[in-house]
Amino acid sequence: GALRIHREFQEQGLACGKHRIARLMRLEGLRSVHRRKYRPQTTNSKHDHAISPNLLEQDFQASAVNQKWGCDISYVPTAEGWLYLAIVMDLYSRKIVGHVTGKSLHAELCSRALKQACLRRRPPKELIHHSDRGVQYASLEYRKLLQQQNFVQSMSRKGNCYDNAMVESFFHTLKVELTHRQKYATRTEAEEDINQYIAGFYNSKRKHSSLDYRSPNQYENLISLAA
């Protein structure tokens, strides 16, 4: 909205008050894109695998990177069928540190996203990995991967989307700002668009009010400058 635009103008050295920006937006009939309700059913919690306790209890705050990661799956429609997207978010900066797309909801999709995140970040032991109770995250294959990394697994309560709210928020943002505005002919087309959005905009440029109107990359860079 107006506050985000005001912060952008400040960084570009442009003098313009936030109240003026808001007034001009009203005059031009401009407003920020509102989220519409959309909750894809990607979670199958009817399985015989063990359920891990909820260690976060909706406390998404972290004092540094690689302390708490949130993971989830969503999907995007294309003319060829659904394209599934598995992500890994660092809850400290909201940065997407791993994301993989595929044609199915198999556990291998989530495993690939986690492996990608681990290669990029080289996280320490005892990192808290939080997800829903879906069979993909509860499977023996996925738990083995977590054990290899010495991560601590945490899971949301049954049917409580607020327990993984920050990751859910990203999916809403992705759909409102990108995929709800497009009609993809192929999965490849959707995949390329999502990759560009995450790497070229969301992580590097999109400002978050919770990060003092910085992008995830900018917020993490503050650590490097302070070190």
PDB file of C-alpha atoms in Angstrom:
ATOM      1  CA  GLY A   1       0.000   0.000   0.000  1.00  0.00           C
ATOM      2  CA  ALA A   2       0.963   3.654   0.437  1.00  0.00           C
ATOM      3  CA  LEU A   3       3.523   2.927   3.170  1.00  0.00           C
ATOM      4  CA  ARG A   4       5.436   0.493   0.979  1.00  0.00           C
ATOM      5  CA  ILE A   5       5.458   2.954  -1.938  1.00  0.00           C
ATOM      6  CA  HIS A   6       6.588   5.739   0.414  1.00  0.00           C
ATOM      7  CA  ARG A   7       9.519   3.617   1.587  1.00  0.00           C
ATOM      8  CA  GLU A   8      10.432   2.835  -2.041  1.00  0.00           C
ATOM      9  CA  PHE A   9      10.449   6.548  -2.912  1.00  0.00           C
ATOM     10  CA  GLN A  10      12.659   7.303   0.088  1.00  0.00           C
ATOM     11  CA  GLU A  11      15.235   4.762  -1.053  1.00  0.00           C
ATOM     12  CA  GLN A  12      15.248   6.360  -4.517  1.00  0.00           C
ATOM     13  CA  GLY A  13      15.763   9.834  -3.056  1.00  0.00           C
ATOM     14  CA  LEU A  14      12.305  11.083  -4.052  1.00  0.00           C
ATOM     15  CA  ALA A  15      10.598  13.523  -1.668  1.00  0.00           C
ATOM     16  CA  CYS A  16       6.929  12.663  -1.293  1.00  0.00           C
ATOM     17  CA  GLY A  17       4.900  12.344   1.900  1.00  0.00           C
ATOM     18  CA  LYS A  18       3.019   9.166   2.659  1.00  0.00           C
ATOM     19  CA  HIS A  19      -0.253  11.067   3.085  1.00  0.00           C
ATOM     20  CA  ARG A  20       0.137  12.594  -0.372  1.00  0.00           C
ATOM     21  CA  ILE A  21       0.822   9.181  -1.842  1.00  0.00           C
ATOM     22  CA  ALA A  22      -2.316   7.826  -0.204  1.00  0.00           C
ATOM     23  CA  ARG A  23      -4.366  10.789  -1.498  1.00  0.00           C
ATOM     24  CA  LEU A  24      -3.067  10.398  -5.054  1.00  0.00           C
ATOM     25  CA  MET A  25      -3.790   6.684  -4.965  1.00  0.00           C
ATOM     26  CA  ARG A  26      -7.388   7.408  -3.933  1.00  0.00           C
ATOM     27  CA  LEU A  27      -7.776  10.007  -6.697  1.00  0.00           C
ATOM     28  CA  GLU A  28      -6.500   7.557  -9.295  1.00  0.00           C
ATOM     29  CA  GLY A  29      -8.552   4.694  -7.908  1.00  0.00           C
ATOM     30  CA  LEU A  30      -5.428   2.732  -7.061  1.00  0.00           C
ATOM     31  CA  ARG A  31      -5.215   0.367  -4.129  1.00  0.00           C
ATOM     32  CA  SER A  32      -3.115  -2.557  -3.013  1.00  0.00           C
ATOM     33  CA  VAL A  33      -4.233  -5.960  -4.187  1.00  0.00           C
ATOM     34  CA  HIS A  34      -6.406  -7.649  -1.569  1.00  0.00           C
ATOM     35  CA  ARG A  35      -6.076 -11.296  -0.804  1.00  0.00           C
ATOM     36  CA  ARG A  36      -8.963 -13.516  -1.661  1.00  0.00           C
ATOM     37  CA  LYS A  37      -9.776 -16.573   0.344  1.00  0.00           C
ATOM     38  CA  TYR A  38      -8.186 -19.664  -1.145  1.00  0.00           C
ATOM     39  CA  ARG A  39      -7.106 -22.643   0.867  1.00  0.00           C
ATOM     40  CA  PRO A  40      -5.834 -25.555  -1.239  1.00  0.00           C
ATOM     41  CA  GLN A  41      -6.257 -29.010   0.250  1.00  0.00           C
ATOM     42  CA  THR A  42      -2.746 -30.378   0.010  1.00  0.00           C
ATOM     43  CA  THR A  43      -2.587 -31.911   3.495  1.00  0.00           C
ATOM     44  CA  ASN A  44      -3.415 -35.566   3.970  1.00  0.00           C
ATOM     45  CA  SER A  45      -3.114 -36.181   7.700  1.00  0.00           C
ATOM     46  CA  LYS A  46      -4.941 -39.518   7.577  1.00  0.00           C
ATOM     47  CA  HIS A  47      -1.932 -41.784   7.816  1.00  0.00           C
ATOM     48  CA  ASP A  48      -0.280 -44.180  10.264  1.00  0.00           C
ATOM     49  CA  HIS A  49       2.989 -42.278  10.629  1.00  0.00           C
ATOM     50  CA  ALA A  50       3.981 -40.657  13.918  1.00  0.00           C
ATOM     51  CA  ILE A  51       3.079 -37.039  14.631  1.00  0.00           C
ATOM     52  CA  SER A  52       5.699 -34.666  16.045  1.00  0.00           C
ATOM     53  CA  PRO A  53       4.800 -32.158  18.790  1.00  0.00           C
ATOM     54  CA  ASN A  54       4.132 -28.514  18.009  1.00  0.00           C
ATOM     55  CA  LEU A  55       7.333 -26.874  19.250  1.00  0.00           C
ATOM     56  CA  LEU A  56       6.694 -23.430  17.775  1.00  0.00           C
ATOM     57  CA  GLU A  57       3.218 -22.866  19.226  1.00  0.00           C
ATOM     58  CA  GLN A  58       2.843 -19.924  16.818  1.00  0.00           C
ATOM     59  CA  ASP A  59       6.068 -18.302  18.010  1.00  0.00           C
ATOM     60  CA  PHE A  60       7.632 -17.493  14.647  1.00  0.00           C
ATOM     61  CA  GLN A  61      10.252 -15.101  15.994  1.00  0.00           C
ATOM     62  CA  ALA A  62      13.918 -16.006  15.606  1.00  0.00           C
ATOM     63  CA  SER A  63      17.026 -14.080  16.618  1.00  0.00           C
ATOM     64  CA  ALA A  64      19.100 -15.193  13.632  1.00  0.00           C
ATOM     65  CA  VAL A  65      18.943 -17.103  10.373  1.00  0.00           C
ATOM     66  CA  ASN A  66      18.733 -20.899  10.305  1.00  0.00           C
ATOM     67  CA  GLN A  67      17.030 -21.274  13.667  1.00  0.00           C
ATOM     68  CA  LYS A  68      13.466 -21.969  12.506  1.00  0.00           C
ATOM     69  CA  TRP A  69      12.319 -23.119   9.084  1.00  0.00           C
ATOM     70  CA  GLY A  70       8.714 -23.405   7.954  1.00  0.00           C
ATOM     71  CA  CYS A  71       7.684 -25.790   5.170  1.00  0.00           C
ATOM     72  CA  ASP A  72       4.517 -26.400   3.194  1.00  0.00           C
ATOM     73  CA  ILE A  73       3.031 -27.333  -0.178  1.00  0.00           C
ATOM     74  CA  SER A  74       0.596 -25.534  -2.456  1.00  0.00           C
ATOM     75  CA  TYR A  75      -0.442 -25.750  -6.081  1.00  0.00           C
ATOM     76  CA  VAL A  76      -1.016 -23.669  -9.205  1.00  0.00           C
ATOM     77  CA  PRO A  77      -3.472 -24.507 -12.021  1.00  0.00           C
ATOM     78  CA  THR A  78      -2.259 -24.887 -15.597  1.00  0.00           C
ATOM     79  CA  ALA A  79      -3.870 -26.179 -18.780  1.00  0.00           C
ATOM     80  CA  GLU A  80      -1.790 -29.346 -18.343  1.00  0.00           C
ATOM     81  CA  GLY A  81      -2.967 -29.899 -14.769  1.00  0.00           C
ATOM     82  CA  TRP A  82      -1.831 -28.863 -11.308  1.00  0.00           C
ATOM     83  CA  LEU A  83       1.732 -27.758 -10.658  1.00  0.00           C
ATOM     84  CA  TYR A  84       2.691 -28.441  -7.043  1.00  0.00           C
ATOM     85  CA  LEU A  85       5.106 -26.195  -5.172  1.00  0.00           C
ATOM     86  CA  ALA A  86       7.019 -27.178  -2.029  1.00  0.00           C
ATOM     87  CA  ILE A  87       8.852 -24.427  -0.170  1.00  0.00           C
ATOM     88  CA  VAL A  88      11.195 -23.938   2.776  1.00  0.00           C
ATOM     89  CA  MET A  89      11.121 -20.527   4.486  1.00  0.00           C
ATOM     90  CA  ASP A  90      13.562 -19.140   7.016  1.00  0.00           C
ATOM     91  CA  LEU A  91      11.207 -17.629   9.595  1.00  0.00           C
ATOM     92  CA  TYR A  92      13.786 -15.041  10.681  1.00  0.00           C
ATOM     93  CA  SER A  93      13.692 -13.162   7.371  1.00  0.00           C
ATOM     94  CA  ARG A  94      10.743 -14.792   5.552  1.00  0.00           C
ATOM     95  CA  LYS A  95      13.223 -15.701   2.818  1.00  0.00           C
ATOM     96  CA  ILE A  96      12.383 -18.691   0.638  1.00  0.00           C
ATOM     97  CA  VAL A  97      15.554 -20.750   0.967  1.00  0.00           C
ATOM     98  CA  GLY A  98      14.311 -23.809  -0.920  1.00  0.00           C
ATOM     99  CA  HIS A  99      11.535 -24.352  -3.461  1.00  0.00           C
ATOM    100  CA  VAL A 100      10.769 -27.153  -5.890  1.00  0.00           C
ATOM    101  CA  THR A 101       7.881 -27.777  -8.277  1.00  0.00           C
ATOM    102  CA  GLY A 102       6.486 -31.049  -9.587  1.00  0.00           C
ATOM    103  CA  LYS A 103       3.492 -32.898 -11.005  1.00  0.00           C
ATOM    104  CA  SER A 104       2.590 -34.793  -7.841  1.00  0.00           C
ATOM    105  CA  LEU A 105       2.411 -34.532  -4.061  1.00  0.00           C
ATOM    106  CA  HIS A 106       4.855 -37.329  -3.325  1.00  0.00           C
ATOM    107  CA  ALA A 107       7.200 -36.935  -0.351  1.00  0.00           C
ATOM    108  CA  GLU A 108      10.105 -36.709  -2.791  1.00  0.00           C
ATOM    109  CA  LEU A 109       8.960 -33.204  -3.754  1.00  0.00           C
ATOM    110  CA  CYS A 110       9.332 -31.964  -0.168  1.00  0.00           C
ATOM    111  CA  SER A 111      12.621 -33.811   0.241  1.00  0.00           C
ATOM    112  CA  ARG A 112      14.071 -32.071  -2.806  1.00  0.00           C
ATOM    113  CA  ALA A 113      13.057 -28.663  -1.449  1.00  0.00           C
ATOM    114  CA  LEU A 114      14.682 -29.414   1.913  1.00  0.00           C
ATOM    115  CA  LYS A 115      17.878 -30.739   0.328  1.00  0.00           C
ATOM    116  CA  GLN A 116      18.081 -27.591  -1.792  1.00  0.00           C
ATOM    117  CA  ALA A 117      17.705 -25.398   1.289  1.00  0.00           C
ATOM    118  CA  CYS A 118      20.394 -27.338   3.156  1.00  0.00           C
ATOM    119  CA  LEU A 119      22.854 -27.007   0.272  1.00  0.00           C
ATOM    120  CA  ARG A 120      22.256 -23.287   0.067  1.00  0.00           C
ATOM    121  CA  ARG A 121      22.322 -22.503   3.779  1.00  0.00           C
ATOM    122  CA  ARG A 122      24.395 -25.241   5.433  1.00  0.00           C
ATOM    123  CA  PRO A 123      22.288 -24.928   8.600  1.00  0.00           C
ATOM    124  CA  PRO A 124      23.463 -25.956  12.069  1.00  0.00           C
ATOM    125  CA  LYS A 125      22.174 -28.854  14.137  1.00  0.00           C
ATOM    126  CA  GLU A 126      19.047 -28.462  16.260  1.00  0.00           C
ATOM    127  CA  LEU A 127      17.306 -26.261  13.712  1.00  0.00           C
ATOM    128  CA  ILE A 128      13.523 -26.441  14.250  1.00  0.00           C
ATOM    129  CA  HIS A 129      11.745 -27.690  11.147  1.00  0.00           C
ATOM    130  CA  HIS A 130       8.026 -26.895  11.238  1.00  0.00           C
ATOM    131  CA  SER A 131       5.302 -28.180   8.893  1.00  0.00           C
ATOM    132  CA  ASP A 132       1.749 -29.451   8.920  1.00  0.00           C
ATOM    133  CA  ARG A 133       0.871 -33.090   9.632  1.00  0.00           C
ATOM    134  CA  GLY A 134       0.794 -34.098   5.980  1.00  0.00           C
ATOM    135  CA  VAL A 135       1.955 -37.553   5.010  1.00  0.00           C
ATOM    136  CA  GLN A 136       4.804 -36.044   2.995  1.00  0.00           C
ATOM    137  CA  TYR A 137       6.410 -34.599   6.130  1.00  0.00           C
ATOM    138  CA  ALA A 138       5.491 -37.499   8.392  1.00  0.00           C
ATOM    139  CA  SER A 139       6.853 -40.185   6.058  1.00  0.00           C
ATOM    140  CA  LEU A 140       9.819 -42.331   7.045  1.00  0.00           C
ATOM    141  CA  GLU A 141      11.764 -41.034   4.053  1.00  0.00           C
ATOM    142  CA  TYR A 142      11.388 -37.427   5.120  1.00  0.00           C
ATOM    143  CA  ARG A 143      12.068 -38.127   8.806  1.00  0.00           C
ATOM    144  CA  LYS A 144      15.268 -39.894   7.841  1.00  0.00           C
ATOM    145  CA  LEU A 145      16.402 -36.783   6.004  1.00  0.00           C
ATOM    146  CA  LEU A 146      15.683 -34.654   9.066  1.00  0.00           C
ATOM    147  CA  GLN A 147      17.621 -37.070  11.255  1.00  0.00           C
ATOM    148  CA  GLN A 148      20.593 -36.908   8.912  1.00  0.00           C
ATOM    149  CA  GLN A 149      20.639 -33.138   9.348  1.00  0.00           C
ATOM    150  CA  ASN A 150      20.038 -33.395  13.118  1.00  0.00           C
ATOM    151  CA  PHE A 151      16.976 -31.171  12.805  1.00  0.00           C
ATOM    152  CA  VAL A 152      14.195 -31.089  15.384  1.00  0.00           C
ATOM    153  CA  GLN A 153      10.800 -31.752  13.814  1.00  0.00           C
ATOM    154  CA  SER A 154       7.728 -29.735  14.782  1.00  0.00           C
ATOM    155  CA  MET A 155       4.177 -30.094  13.406  1.00  0.00           C
ATOM    156  CA  SER A 156       1.045 -27.972  13.486  1.00  0.00           C
ATOM    157  CA  ARG A 157      -2.013 -29.025  15.384  1.00  0.00           C
ATOM    158  CA  LYS A 158      -4.642 -30.818  13.351  1.00  0.00           C
ATOM    159  CA  GLY A 159      -6.523 -28.472  11.048  1.00  0.00           C
ATOM    160  CA  ASN A 160      -4.909 -25.309  12.448  1.00  0.00           C
ATOM    161  CA  CYS A 161      -3.482 -23.240   9.588  1.00  0.00           C
ATOM    162  CA  TYR A 162      -2.420 -20.484  12.023  1.00  0.00           C
ATOM    163  CA  ASP A 163       0.293 -22.778  13.377  1.00  0.00           C
ATOM    164  CA  ASN A 164       2.143 -22.290  10.075  1.00  0.00           C
ATOM    165  CA  ALA A 165       0.824 -18.797   9.349  1.00  0.00           C
ATOM    166  CA  MET A 166       3.981 -17.251   7.901  1.00  0.00           C
ATOM    167  CA  VAL A 167       4.303 -19.905   5.217  1.00  0.00           C
ATOM    168  CA  GLU A 168       0.571 -19.728   4.494  1.00  0.00           C
ATOM    169  CA  SER A 169       0.980 -15.965   4.112  1.00  0.00           C
ATOM    170  CA  PHE A 170       3.633 -16.468   1.434  1.00  0.00           C
ATOM    171  CA  PHE A 171       1.349 -18.686  -0.624  1.00  0.00           C
ATOM    172  CA  HIS A 172      -1.438 -16.100  -0.424  1.00  0.00           C
ATOM    173  CA  THR A 173       1.002 -13.410  -1.543  1.00  0.00           C
ATOM    174  CA  LEU A 174       2.298 -15.532  -4.423  1.00  0.00           C
ATOM    175  CA  LYS A 175      -1.203 -16.184  -5.712  1.00  0.00           C
ATOM    176  CA  VAL A 176      -2.542 -12.654  -5.321  1.00  0.00           C
ATOM    177  CA  GLU A 177       0.515 -10.977  -6.826  1.00  0.00           C
ATOM    178  CA  LEU A 178       1.304 -13.535  -9.517  1.00  0.00           C
ATOM    179  CA  THR A 179      -0.534 -16.758 -10.276  1.00  0.00           C
ATOM    180  CA  HIS A 180      -4.132 -15.527  -9.861  1.00  0.00           C
ATOM    181  CA  ARG A 181      -3.355 -13.013 -12.590  1.00  0.00           C
ATOM    182  CA  GLN A 182      -2.054 -15.564 -15.075  1.00  0.00           C
ATOM    183  CA  LYS A 183      -3.414 -18.420 -17.126  1.00  0.00           C
ATOM    184  CA  TYR A 184      -0.614 -20.884 -17.678  1.00  0.00           C
ATOM    185  CA  ALA A 185      -0.685 -23.120 -20.732  1.00  0.00           C
ATOM    186  CA  THR A 186       1.989 -25.470 -19.401  1.00  0.00           C
ATOM    187  CA  ARG A 187       3.563 -26.456 -16.107  1.00  0.00           C
ATOM    188  CA  THR A 188       6.928 -25.301 -17.438  1.00  0.00           C
ATOM    189  CA  GLU A 189       5.532 -21.826 -18.034  1.00  0.00           C
ATOM    190  CA  ALA A 190       4.179 -21.648 -14.487  1.00  0.00           C
ATOM    191  CA  GLU A 191       7.422 -23.017 -13.022  1.00  0.00           C
ATOM    192  CA  GLU A 192       9.528 -20.388 -14.789  1.00  0.00           C
ATOM    193  CA  ASP A 193       7.199 -17.615 -13.635  1.00  0.00           C
ATOM    194  CA  ILE A 194       7.321 -18.798 -10.020  1.00  0.00           C
ATOM    195  CA  ASN A 195      11.110 -19.147 -10.074  1.00  0.00           C
ATOM    196  CA  GLN A 196      11.453 -15.602 -11.379  1.00  0.00           C
ATOM    197  CA  TYR A 197       9.010 -14.255  -8.806  1.00  0.00           C
ATOM    198  CA  ILE A 198      10.785 -15.859  -5.844  1.00  0.00           C
ATOM    199  CA  ALA A 199      14.379 -15.130  -6.875  1.00  0.00           C
ATOM    200  CA  GLY A 200      13.867 -11.910  -8.828  1.00  0.00           C
ATOM    201  CA  PHE A 201      11.238 -10.199  -6.698  1.00  0.00           C
ATOM    202  CA  TYR A 202      10.058 -11.781  -3.452  1.00  0.00           C
ATOM    203  CA  ASN A 203      13.465 -12.546  -1.895  1.00  0.00           C
ATOM    204  CA  SER A 204      15.317  -9.594  -3.366  1.00  0.00           C
ATOM    205  CA  LYS A 205      12.865  -6.706  -3.741  1.00  0.00           C
ATOM    206  CA  ARG A 206       9.493  -7.215  -2.047  1.00  0.00           C
ATOM    207  CA  LYS A 207       9.348  -5.157   1.139  1.00  0.00           C
ATOM    208  CA  HIS A 208       7.674  -6.491   4.296  1.00  0.00           C
ATOM    209  CA  SER A 209       6.248  -4.238   6.988  1.00  0.00           C
ATOM    210  CA  SER A 210       7.332  -6.836   9.579  1.00  0.00           C
ATOM    211  CA  LEU A 211      10.934  -6.456   8.325  1.00  0.00           C
ATOM    212  CA  ASP A 212      10.854  -2.655   8.643  1.00  0.00           C
ATOM    213  CA  TYR A 213       9.983  -2.425   4.951  1.00  0.00           C
ATOM    214  CA  ARG A 214      12.985  -4.372   3.782  1.00  0.00           C
ATOM    215  CA  SER A 215      13.142  -7.367   1.497  1.00  0.00           C
ATOM    216  CA  PRO A 216      14.259 -10.724   2.942  1.00  0.00           C
ATOM    217  CA  ASN A 217      17.674 -10.350   1.307  1.00  0.00           C
ATOM    218  CA  GLN A 218      18.098  -6.815   2.631  1.00  0.00           C
ATOM    219  CA  TYR A 219      17.068  -7.919   6.105  1.00  0.00           C
ATOM    220  CA  GLU A 220      19.600 -10.754   6.141  1.00  0.00           C
ATOM    221  CA  ASN A 221      22.307  -8.457   4.815  1.00  0.00           C
ATOM    222  CA  LEU A 222      21.967  -6.388   7.978  1.00  0.00           C
ATOM    223  CA  ILE A 223      23.483  -9.351   9.830  1.00  0.00           C
ATOM    224  CA  SER A 224      26.542  -9.329   7.583  1.00  0.00           C
ATOM    225  CA  LEU A 225      27.007  -5.588   7.988  1.00  0.00           C
ATOM    226  CA  ALA A 226      26.699  -5.811  11.755  1.00  0.00           C
ATOM    227  CA  ALA A 227      29.100  -8.750  12.054  1.00  0.00           C
TER     228      ALA A 227
END
